[in-house]
Coordinates of C-alpha atoms in Angstrom, one line a residue:
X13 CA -38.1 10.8 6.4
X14 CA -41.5 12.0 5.3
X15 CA -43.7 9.8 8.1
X16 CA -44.0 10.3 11.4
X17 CA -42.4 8.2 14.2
X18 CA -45.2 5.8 15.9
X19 CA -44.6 4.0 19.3
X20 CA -43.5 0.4 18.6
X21 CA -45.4 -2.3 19.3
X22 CA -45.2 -4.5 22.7
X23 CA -43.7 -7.4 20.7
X24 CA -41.0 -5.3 18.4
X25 CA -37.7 -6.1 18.5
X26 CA -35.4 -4.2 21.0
X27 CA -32.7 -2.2 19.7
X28 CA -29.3 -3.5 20.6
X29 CA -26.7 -1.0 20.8
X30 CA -22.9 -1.2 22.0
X31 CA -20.8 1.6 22.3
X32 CA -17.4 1.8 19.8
X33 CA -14.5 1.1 23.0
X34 CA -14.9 -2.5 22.7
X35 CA -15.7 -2.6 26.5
X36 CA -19.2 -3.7 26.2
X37 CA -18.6 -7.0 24.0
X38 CA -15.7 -6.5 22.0
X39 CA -17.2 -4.8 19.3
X40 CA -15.0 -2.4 18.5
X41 CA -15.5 0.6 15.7
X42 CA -13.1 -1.4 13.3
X43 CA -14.8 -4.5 14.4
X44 CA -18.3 -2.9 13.8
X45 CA -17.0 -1.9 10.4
X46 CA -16.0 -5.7 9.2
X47 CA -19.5 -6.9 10.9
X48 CA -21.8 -4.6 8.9
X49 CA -20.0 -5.0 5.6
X50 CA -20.9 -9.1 6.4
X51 CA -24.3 -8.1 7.3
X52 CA -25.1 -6.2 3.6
X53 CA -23.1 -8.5 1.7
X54 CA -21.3 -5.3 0.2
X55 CA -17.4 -4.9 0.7
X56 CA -16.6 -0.8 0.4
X57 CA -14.2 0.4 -2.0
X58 CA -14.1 3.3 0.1
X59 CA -14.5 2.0 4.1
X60 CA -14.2 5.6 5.8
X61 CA -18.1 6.0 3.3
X62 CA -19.1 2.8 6.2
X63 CA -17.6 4.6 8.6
X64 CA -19.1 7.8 8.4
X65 CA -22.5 6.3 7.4
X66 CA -22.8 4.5 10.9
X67 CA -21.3 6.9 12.9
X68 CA -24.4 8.8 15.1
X69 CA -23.8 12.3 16.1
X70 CA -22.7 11.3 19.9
X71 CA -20.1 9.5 18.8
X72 CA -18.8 11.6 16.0
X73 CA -15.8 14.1 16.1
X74 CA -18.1 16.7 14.8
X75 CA -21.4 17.1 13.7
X76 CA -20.3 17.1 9.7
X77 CA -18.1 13.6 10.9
X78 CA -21.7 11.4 11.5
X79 CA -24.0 9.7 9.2
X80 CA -26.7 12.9 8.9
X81 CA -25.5 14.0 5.4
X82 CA -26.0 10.1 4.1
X83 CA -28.7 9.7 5.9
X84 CA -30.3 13.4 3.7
X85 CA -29.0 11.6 0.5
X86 CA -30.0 7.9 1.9
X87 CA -33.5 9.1 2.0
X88 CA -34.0 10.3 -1.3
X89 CA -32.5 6.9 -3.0
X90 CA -34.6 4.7 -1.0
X91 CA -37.8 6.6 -2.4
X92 CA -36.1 6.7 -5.6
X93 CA -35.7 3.0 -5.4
X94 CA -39.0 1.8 -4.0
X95 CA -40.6 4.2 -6.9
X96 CA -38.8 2.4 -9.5
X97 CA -39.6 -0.8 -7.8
X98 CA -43.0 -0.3 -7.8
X99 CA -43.6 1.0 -11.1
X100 CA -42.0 -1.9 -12.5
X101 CA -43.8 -4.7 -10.6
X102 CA -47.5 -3.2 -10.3
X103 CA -48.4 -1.9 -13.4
X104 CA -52.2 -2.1 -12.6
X105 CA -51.8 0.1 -9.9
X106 CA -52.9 3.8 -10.1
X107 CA -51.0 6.6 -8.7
X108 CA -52.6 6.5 -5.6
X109 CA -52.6 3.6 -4.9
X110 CA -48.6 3.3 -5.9
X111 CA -47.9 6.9 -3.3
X112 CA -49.6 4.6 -0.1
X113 CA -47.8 1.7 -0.6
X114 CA -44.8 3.5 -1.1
X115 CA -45.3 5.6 2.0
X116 CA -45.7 2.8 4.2
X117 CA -42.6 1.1 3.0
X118 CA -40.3 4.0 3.7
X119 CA -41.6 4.8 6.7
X120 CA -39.4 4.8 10.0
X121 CA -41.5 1.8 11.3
X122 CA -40.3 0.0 8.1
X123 CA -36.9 0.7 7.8
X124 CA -35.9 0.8 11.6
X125 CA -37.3 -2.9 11.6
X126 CA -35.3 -3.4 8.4
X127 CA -32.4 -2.3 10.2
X128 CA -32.9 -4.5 13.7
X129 CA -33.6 -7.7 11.8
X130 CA -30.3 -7.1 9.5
X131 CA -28.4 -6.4 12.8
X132 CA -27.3 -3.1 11.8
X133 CA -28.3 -1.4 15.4
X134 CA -25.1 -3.4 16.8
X135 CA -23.0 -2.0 13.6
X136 CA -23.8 1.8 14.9
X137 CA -20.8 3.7 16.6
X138 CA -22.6 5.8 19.1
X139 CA -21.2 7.5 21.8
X140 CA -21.2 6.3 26.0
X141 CA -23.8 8.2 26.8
X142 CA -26.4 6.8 24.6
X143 CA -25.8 3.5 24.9
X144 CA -25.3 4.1 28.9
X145 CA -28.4 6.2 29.4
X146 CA -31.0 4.2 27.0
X147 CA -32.0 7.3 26.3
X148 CA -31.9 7.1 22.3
X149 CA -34.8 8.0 20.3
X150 CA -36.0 4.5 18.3
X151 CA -35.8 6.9 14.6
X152 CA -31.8 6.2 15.2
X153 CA -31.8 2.9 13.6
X154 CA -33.9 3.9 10.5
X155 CA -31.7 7.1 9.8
X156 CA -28.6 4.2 10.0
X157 CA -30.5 2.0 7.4
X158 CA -30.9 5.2 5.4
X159 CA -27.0 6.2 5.7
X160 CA -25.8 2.9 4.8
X161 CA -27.9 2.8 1.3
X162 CA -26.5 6.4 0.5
X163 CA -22.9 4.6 1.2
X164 CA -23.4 1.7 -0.7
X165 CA -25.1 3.5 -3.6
X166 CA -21.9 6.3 -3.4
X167 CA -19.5 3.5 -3.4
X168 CA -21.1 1.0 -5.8
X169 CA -23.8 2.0 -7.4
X170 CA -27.4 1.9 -8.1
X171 CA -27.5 -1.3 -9.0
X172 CA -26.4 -2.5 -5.6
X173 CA -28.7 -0.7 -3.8
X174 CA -31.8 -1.8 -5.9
X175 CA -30.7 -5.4 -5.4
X176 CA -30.4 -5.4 -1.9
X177 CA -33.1 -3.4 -0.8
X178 CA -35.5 -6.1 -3.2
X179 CA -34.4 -8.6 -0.7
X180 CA -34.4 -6.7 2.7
X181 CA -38.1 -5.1 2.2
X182 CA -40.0 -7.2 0.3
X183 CA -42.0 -8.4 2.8
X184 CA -42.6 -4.7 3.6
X185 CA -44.0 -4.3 0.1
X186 CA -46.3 -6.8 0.0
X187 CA -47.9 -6.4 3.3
X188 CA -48.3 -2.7 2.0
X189 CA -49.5 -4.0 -1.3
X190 CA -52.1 -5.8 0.5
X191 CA -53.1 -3.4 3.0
X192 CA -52.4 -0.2 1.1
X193 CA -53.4 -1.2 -2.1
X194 CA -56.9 -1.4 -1.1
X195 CA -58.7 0.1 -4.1
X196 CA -57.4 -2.3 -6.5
X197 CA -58.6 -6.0 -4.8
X198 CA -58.0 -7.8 -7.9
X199 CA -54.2 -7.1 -7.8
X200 CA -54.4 -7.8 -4.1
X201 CA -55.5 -10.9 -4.2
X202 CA -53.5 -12.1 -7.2
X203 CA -50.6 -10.8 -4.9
X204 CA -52.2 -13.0 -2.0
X205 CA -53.7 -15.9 -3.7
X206 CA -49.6 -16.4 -6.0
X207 CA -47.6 -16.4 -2.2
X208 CA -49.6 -18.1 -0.3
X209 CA -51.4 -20.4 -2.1
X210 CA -49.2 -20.7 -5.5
X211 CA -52.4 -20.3 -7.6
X212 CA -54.1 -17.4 -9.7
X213 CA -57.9 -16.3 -9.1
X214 CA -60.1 -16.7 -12.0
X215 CA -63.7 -15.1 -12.2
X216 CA -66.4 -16.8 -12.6
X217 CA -70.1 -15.7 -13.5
X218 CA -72.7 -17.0 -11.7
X219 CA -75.7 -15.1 -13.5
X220 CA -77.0 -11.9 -14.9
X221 CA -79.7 -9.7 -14.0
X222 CA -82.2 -6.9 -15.4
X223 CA -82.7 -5.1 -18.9
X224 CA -80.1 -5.0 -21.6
X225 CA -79.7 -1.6 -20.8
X226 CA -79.4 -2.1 -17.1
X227 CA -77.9 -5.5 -16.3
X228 CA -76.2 -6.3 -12.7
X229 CA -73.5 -9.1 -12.9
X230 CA -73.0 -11.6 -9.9
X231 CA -69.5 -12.7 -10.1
X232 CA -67.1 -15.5 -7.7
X233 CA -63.7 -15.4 -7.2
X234 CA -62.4 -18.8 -8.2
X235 CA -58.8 -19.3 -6.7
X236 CA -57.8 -23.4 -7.5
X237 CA -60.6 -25.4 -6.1
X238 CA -62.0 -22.8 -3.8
X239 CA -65.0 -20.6 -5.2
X240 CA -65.6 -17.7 -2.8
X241 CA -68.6 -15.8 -2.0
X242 CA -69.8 -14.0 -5.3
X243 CA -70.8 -10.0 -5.4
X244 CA -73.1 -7.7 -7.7
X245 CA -71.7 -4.7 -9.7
X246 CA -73.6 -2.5 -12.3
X247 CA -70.8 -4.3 -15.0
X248 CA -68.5 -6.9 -14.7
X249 CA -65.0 -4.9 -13.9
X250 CA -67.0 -3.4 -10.7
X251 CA -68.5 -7.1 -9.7
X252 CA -64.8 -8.6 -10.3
X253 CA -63.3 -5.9 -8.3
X254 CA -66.1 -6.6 -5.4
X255 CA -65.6 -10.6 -5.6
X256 CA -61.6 -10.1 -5.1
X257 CA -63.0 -8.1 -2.1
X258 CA -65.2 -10.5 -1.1
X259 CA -62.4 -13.4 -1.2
X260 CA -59.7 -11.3 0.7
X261 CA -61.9 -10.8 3.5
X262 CA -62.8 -14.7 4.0
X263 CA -59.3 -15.6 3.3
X264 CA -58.7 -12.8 6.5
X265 CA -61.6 -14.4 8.6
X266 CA -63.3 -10.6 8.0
X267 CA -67.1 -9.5 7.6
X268 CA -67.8 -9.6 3.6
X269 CA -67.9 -6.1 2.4
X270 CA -70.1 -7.0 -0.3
X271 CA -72.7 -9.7 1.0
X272 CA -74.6 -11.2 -2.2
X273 CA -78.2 -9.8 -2.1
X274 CA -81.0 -11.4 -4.2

């Protein structure tokens, strides 16, 4: 992982773990191996791939026996993936804008949430002492979200990776979109204004001011209906860009960040 952990918020979901004897619930390692597989929707080719892929270091033979070396490989396909994701779906974003978004979706936060809502942190096979001590560190559940890809794409392919990782963190990316993809408003609102409100912003201009040769343009978002409070910019990309600014932060209940000025 390339982020840093960050203490979870009061109101994440807890991390459910169960060790692999069965005593706990039942939930035994085979068990835990049928139960994930139901979870991704994937069935392995190759199980002992699952296996390995959710077996943490404390419950693992030896250290080469757990999920680290997916979890190495599982990292660099999820970034693969997201990249390729991104660059297919935003085309107007810039490079910048693409590396923030993608960080955010990859990070631990991301993932590890990825993983508890899938129900992967009751697939792990840990050992007594983790799930007896609640001692675990919360990254354990993203590294398992990472092994698991790295099994999946080992044992079927690209394509089922790319597919299933669409469906389990899209949310992810367009929350990021939004709040990452800050320097481009127009594509975050078109983003907003297409889920939430099934519409497309227009533009509208309101009027024009000062010399040929130095005009200011006063432009509205129009999304359906609704016209939003309209901005200045020295041309019409820059007062387009500040009106999609403009809209997102009324449709947020935010101060406007460009206030229209006689």
């Amino acid at each position: 992982m390339n982020s840093t952990d960050l203490p979870p918020p009061e109101n994440e979901t807890p991390i459910q773990l169960v060790d692999g004897t069965g005593e706990a619930d039942g939930t035994d390692q085979a068990s835990k191996l049928v139960r994930c597989q139901e979870i991704i929707e994937y069935q392995f080719n190759d199980p002992s791939l699952l296996h390995s892929a959710l077996t943490h270091a404390s419950g693992a033979v030896h250290r080469l026996a757990s999920n680290e070396r997916l979890e190495f490989l599982g990292d660099a396909i999820l970034g693969l993936t997201v990249c390729h994701w991104l660059y297919e779906e935003y085309p107007e974003y810039n490079e910048g804008d693409l590396t923030r978004i993608k960080s955010a979706v990859v990070s631990r936060r991301s993932c590890g949430k990825a993983a508890v809502e899938l129900g992967l942190d009751r697939c792990l096979i840990v050992g007594r002492g983790v799930t007896r001590n609640r001692s675990f560190p919360r990254s354990l559940v993203s590294d398992v979200f990472e092994s698991v890809i790295a099994a999946m794409y080992l044992d079927g392919g690209d394509e089922v990776v790319r597919v299933r990782l669409k469906k389990w963190l899209r949310r992810e990316v367009e929350h990021a979109v939004e709040t990452q993809g800050s320097s481009n408003f127009k594509s975050s609102l078109q983003q907003y204004a297409q889920r939430e409100m099934s519409s497309t912003p227009v533009y509208r201009l309101v009027r024009e001011s000062g010399p040929d040769h130095r005009k200011s343009f006063l432009i509205a978002a129009v999304i359906a209906d609704r016209q939003f409070t309209a901005a200045w910019g020295s041309n019409k990309k820059d007062a387009e860009q500040h009106a999609a600014s403009n809209a997102l932060a009324e449709l947020r209940g935010q101060p406007l960040p460009f206030p229209e000025q006689e």
